[in-house]
């Protein structure tokens, strides 16, 4: 069924332009995960802010996503720099009896403009389903947050040749129909490439990103799909950034480990040339 959806999408969307870069601003996003105490986060943010300021005007958009407890402090440390603040998850309710959860309104209140949703670590560690991720995405949009919706296959799924099917199912289930290019970014992150130092070939990455765009086109319309940014994530570092970020359908990177060092995060940005 998914395969037939994808084949249909392929046939119907033949006029998504090939060989021509659409005007999509590259997003360089750091996912700090559950790393760093207050001082580490503030120092890192100050370092990123200073380096981004010294770059002057660029065509890049920068984002850092620290852990919840230090969001406010990182926001202050980023003052004056063109670096957006994001969180790593949110609840779908705005308030109430959800012990341990954080609402999208709380995030905008402390200065977040983005939230990462459906990261594979949340899908695995917290059993997050596509349906839940879709609900969170809708709530985030309704409360003024842009979302980075993560998808990607496991190693076993890749070995069985199911990468496109898995990504298609995740997009259809976790990207709501209210998603558009202004409020949503997709991050393709093969689970087996996260934090492992292993990466797909650039040919594979381009193929999967092009397939994702076709599914988005079928679901949200060609115009939105052509404008929507699709990030690659999984062991991105300065030495491989150029290879991935120059690909036609790669519109930035979601960076874990390498976002924890100013020189690596900025080293990736400096290699981000379309
Ligand atoms: C991530 O977890 O989003 C990620 C891409 O991690 P890393 O860059 O460390 O592989």
Coordinates of C-alpha atoms and ligand atoms in Angstrom, one line a residue:
X1 CA 0.0 0.0 0.0
X2 CA 2.8 2.4 0.9
X3 CA 4.8 1.3 -2.1
X4 CA 1.8 2.0 -4.4
X5 CA 1.4 5.4 -2.7
X6 CA 5.0 6.2 -3.4
X7 CA 4.8 5.0 -7.1
X8 CA 1.7 7.1 -7.6
X9 CA 3.5 10.1 -6.0
X10 CA 6.4 9.5 -8.4
X11 CA 4.3 9.5 -11.5
X12 CA 2.1 12.4 -10.5
X13 CA 4.9 14.7 -9.5
X14 CA 7.2 14.5 -12.5
X15 CA 7.6 18.3 -12.7
X16 CA 9.4 18.8 -9.4
X17 CA 12.4 20.6 -10.9
X18 CA 15.5 18.5 -11.2
X19 CA 19.0 20.0 -11.4
X20 CA 17.8 23.4 -10.2
X21 CA 18.1 24.5 -6.6
X22 CA 15.0 26.0 -5.2
X23 CA 15.5 29.0 -3.0
X24 CA 15.5 27.3 0.4
X25 CA 17.6 28.9 3.1
X26 CA 19.9 26.3 4.7
X27 CA 19.2 25.6 8.3
X28 CA 22.1 24.7 10.6
X29 CA 20.5 23.2 13.7
X30 CA 22.2 21.9 16.8
X31 CA 20.4 19.3 18.9
X32 CA 22.3 19.4 22.3
X33 CA 20.2 16.5 23.6
X34 CA 20.7 15.8 27.3
X35 CA 24.2 17.2 27.5
X36 CA 25.8 20.0 29.5
X37 CA 25.1 21.8 32.7
X38 CA 24.2 25.4 33.0
X39 CA 27.7 26.8 32.6
X40 CA 28.5 24.5 29.7
X41 CA 25.4 25.5 27.8
X42 CA 25.9 29.2 28.4
X43 CA 29.6 29.0 27.4
X44 CA 28.6 27.1 24.2
X45 CA 25.9 29.5 23.4
X46 CA 28.2 32.5 23.9
X47 CA 30.8 30.8 21.6
X48 CA 28.2 30.1 18.9
X49 CA 26.8 33.6 19.2
X50 CA 30.3 35.2 18.8
X51 CA 31.2 33.1 15.8
X52 CA 27.9 33.6 14.1
X53 CA 28.3 37.4 14.6
X54 CA 31.8 37.3 13.2
X55 CA 30.5 35.5 10.0
X56 CA 28.5 38.7 9.2
X57 CA 25.7 38.4 6.7
X58 CA 25.2 34.9 5.5
X59 CA 22.5 32.9 3.7
X60 CA 22.3 30.5 6.6
X61 CA 19.8 30.2 9.4
X62 CA 21.2 29.0 12.8
X63 CA 19.3 27.2 15.5
X64 CA 20.4 25.6 18.8
X65 CA 18.1 23.3 20.9
X66 CA 19.4 23.0 24.5
X67 CA 17.8 20.9 27.3
X68 CA 14.7 22.5 28.9
X69 CA 16.3 23.7 32.2
X70 CA 18.8 26.0 30.5
X71 CA 16.6 27.5 27.7
X72 CA 16.2 30.9 29.4
X73 CA 19.9 31.2 30.1
X74 CA 20.9 30.2 26.6
X75 CA 18.4 32.7 25.2
X76 CA 20.2 35.4 27.2
X77 CA 23.6 34.2 26.1
X78 CA 22.5 34.4 22.4
X79 CA 21.4 38.0 22.7
X80 CA 22.3 40.1 19.6
X81 CA 23.2 37.0 17.5
X82 CA 21.1 35.6 14.7
X83 CA 20.8 32.2 16.3
X84 CA 17.3 30.9 17.0
X85 CA 16.3 29.0 20.1
X86 CA 14.5 25.7 20.0
X87 CA 13.4 22.9 22.3
X88 CA 13.7 19.1 21.9
X89 CA 10.1 18.1 22.5
X90 CA 6.8 19.5 23.7
X91 CA 3.4 18.2 24.9
X92 CA 0.3 18.6 22.7
X93 CA -1.7 20.3 25.5
X94 CA -1.1 23.9 26.5
X95 CA -1.4 23.3 30.3
X96 CA -2.7 20.9 32.9
X97 CA -2.1 17.6 34.6
X98 CA 0.9 16.2 32.6
X99 CA 3.7 15.7 35.2
X100 CA 7.1 16.2 33.7
X101 CA 5.9 17.5 30.4
X102 CA 6.4 21.0 28.9
X103 CA 3.8 22.8 26.8
X104 CA 4.4 24.7 23.6
X105 CA 3.2 27.9 25.2
X106 CA 5.9 27.5 27.9
X107 CA 8.4 27.3 25.1
X108 CA 7.4 30.4 23.2
X109 CA 7.2 32.2 26.6
X110 CA 10.9 31.7 27.1
X111 CA 11.9 32.6 23.6
X112 CA 11.8 29.4 21.6
X113 CA 10.7 29.7 18.0
X114 CA 11.4 26.0 17.1
X115 CA 10.8 22.6 18.5
X116 CA 12.2 19.2 17.4
X117 CA 9.5 16.5 17.4
X118 CA 9.6 12.8 16.8
X119 CA 13.3 12.4 17.1
X120 CA 14.2 8.7 16.9
X121 CA 15.4 8.8 20.5
X122 CA 11.9 9.9 21.6
X123 CA 10.2 7.4 19.3
X124 CA 12.4 4.6 20.8
X125 CA 12.7 5.7 24.4
X126 CA 9.2 7.1 24.9
X127 CA 7.3 5.0 22.4
X128 CA 6.2 8.0 20.5
X129 CA 3.9 7.1 17.6
X130 CA 3.3 9.0 14.4
X131 CA -0.1 9.9 15.7
X132 CA 1.3 11.5 18.8
X133 CA 3.9 13.3 16.9
X134 CA 1.3 14.7 14.6
X135 CA -0.8 15.9 17.6
X136 CA 2.3 17.6 19.0
X137 CA 3.1 19.2 15.7
X138 CA -0.4 20.7 15.4
X139 CA -0.2 22.0 18.9
X140 CA 3.2 23.5 18.3
X141 CA 2.0 25.3 15.2
X142 CA -1.2 26.6 16.9
X143 CA 1.0 28.1 19.6
X144 CA 3.5 29.8 17.3
X145 CA 6.3 27.3 17.1
X146 CA 8.0 26.0 14.0
X147 CA 8.5 22.3 14.0
X148 CA 11.4 20.0 12.9
X149 CA 9.7 16.7 12.4
X150 CA 12.2 13.8 12.4
X151 CA 11.9 10.6 10.4
X152 CA 14.3 7.8 9.5
X153 CA 14.8 4.1 9.2
X154 CA 16.6 1.7 11.5
X155 CA 19.5 -0.4 10.3
X156 CA 17.4 -3.5 10.0
X157 CA 14.8 -1.6 7.9
X158 CA 17.5 -0.3 5.7
X159 CA 19.0 -3.8 5.2
X160 CA 15.6 -5.0 4.2
X161 CA 15.3 -2.2 1.6
X162 CA 12.4 -0.5 3.5
X163 CA 13.9 3.0 3.8
X164 CA 11.5 4.7 1.5
X165 CA 8.5 2.8 2.9
X166 CA 9.4 3.7 6.5
X167 CA 9.9 7.3 5.7
X168 CA 6.7 7.5 3.7
X169 CA 4.7 6.0 6.5
X170 CA 6.3 8.4 9.0
X171 CA 5.6 11.4 6.9
X172 CA 2.0 10.4 6.2
X173 CA 1.4 9.7 9.9
X174 CA 3.4 12.4 11.7
X175 CA 3.2 15.4 9.4
X176 CA -0.2 17.0 9.8
X177 CA -2.1 18.5 6.8
X178 CA -1.7 22.0 8.3
X179 CA 2.1 21.8 7.8
X180 CA 3.6 24.2 5.4
X181 CA 7.0 25.4 4.4
X182 CA 6.9 28.2 7.0
X183 CA 5.9 26.2 10.0
X184 CA 7.6 22.8 9.3
X185 CA 11.0 21.4 8.5
X186 CA 11.6 17.7 8.0
X187 CA 14.8 16.1 9.3
X188 CA 15.8 12.8 7.6
X189 CA 17.9 11.0 10.2
X190 CA 18.8 7.3 9.5
X191 CA 18.7 5.9 13.1
X192 CA 21.8 3.8 12.4
X193 CA 23.8 7.0 11.5
X194 CA 22.9 8.9 14.7
X195 CA 26.0 9.2 16.9
X196 CA 27.7 6.3 15.2
X197 CA 30.1 8.0 12.8
X198 CA 28.4 5.9 10.0
X199 CA 26.7 7.8 7.2
X200 CA 24.8 6.9 4.1
X201 CA 26.4 7.7 0.8
X202 CA 25.6 11.1 -0.6
X203 CA 23.8 9.4 -3.5
X204 CA 21.6 7.6 -1.0
X205 CA 20.9 10.8 1.0
X206 CA 19.9 12.6 -2.2
X207 CA 17.6 9.7 -3.3
X208 CA 15.8 9.6 0.0
X209 CA 15.4 13.4 0.2
X210 CA 14.0 13.5 -3.3
X211 CA 11.6 10.7 -2.4
X212 CA 10.6 12.5 0.8
X213 CA 9.9 15.6 -1.2
X214 CA 7.7 13.6 -3.6
X215 CA 5.7 12.2 -0.7
X216 CA 5.3 15.8 0.8
X217 CA 4.2 17.0 -2.6
X218 CA 1.5 14.3 -2.8
X219 CA 0.4 15.1 0.8
X220 CA 0.7 18.9 1.0
X221 CA 0.9 20.0 -2.7
X222 CA 3.8 20.7 -5.0
X223 CA 4.3 24.3 -4.1
X224 CA 4.6 23.6 -0.3
X225 CA 6.9 20.6 -0.9
X226 CA 9.2 22.6 -3.2
X227 CA 9.6 25.2 -0.5
X228 CA 9.8 22.9 2.6
X229 CA 13.3 22.3 4.0
X230 CA 14.5 18.8 4.4
X231 CA 17.5 18.5 6.7
X232 CA 19.9 15.6 6.8
X233 CA 21.0 14.4 10.3
X234 CA 23.3 11.6 11.4
X235 CA 27.0 12.0 12.1
X236 CA 27.4 15.3 10.3
X237 CA 30.8 16.9 11.0
X238 CA 32.9 19.6 9.3
X239 CA 34.7 17.0 7.1
X240 CA 31.5 15.6 5.5
X241 CA 29.2 18.7 5.7
X242 CA 30.0 19.9 2.2
X243 CA 29.3 16.5 0.6
X244 CA 25.8 16.4 2.2
X245 CA 24.9 20.1 2.2
X246 CA 25.6 20.6 -1.4
X247 CA 23.0 18.0 -2.5
X248 CA 20.0 19.3 -4.4
X249 CA 17.3 18.2 -1.9
X250 CA 19.3 18.7 1.3
X251 CA 18.4 22.0 2.9
X252 CA 20.5 22.0 6.1
X253 CA 21.6 19.7 8.9
X254 CA 20.4 18.6 12.2
X255 CA 23.5 18.1 14.2
X256 CA 23.9 16.2 17.5
X257 CA 27.4 15.5 18.8
X258 CA 29.2 18.0 16.6
X259 CA 26.9 20.8 17.8
X260 CA 28.5 20.6 21.3
X261 CA 31.7 22.2 20.1
X262 CA 31.7 25.7 18.7
X263 CA 34.4 24.9 16.2
X264 CA 32.7 21.8 14.9
X265 CA 29.2 23.4 14.7
X266 CA 30.6 26.5 12.9
X267 CA 33.0 24.3 10.8
X268 CA 29.9 22.6 9.5
X269 CA 28.2 25.9 8.7
X270 CA 31.4 27.2 6.9
X271 CA 31.1 24.1 4.7
X272 CA 27.4 24.8 3.9
X273 CA 27.6 25.9 0.4
X274 CA 24.8 25.3 -2.1
Ligands
LIG1 C1 20.8 13.7 16.2 O1 20.6 13.1 17.2 O2 19.9 14.5 15.8 C2 22.0 13.6 15.4 C3 22.0 13.8 14.2 O3 23.1 13.2 16.2 P1 24.6 13.0 15.6 O4 24.9 14.3 14.8 O5 25.4 13.0 16.9 O6 24.7 11.8 14.8

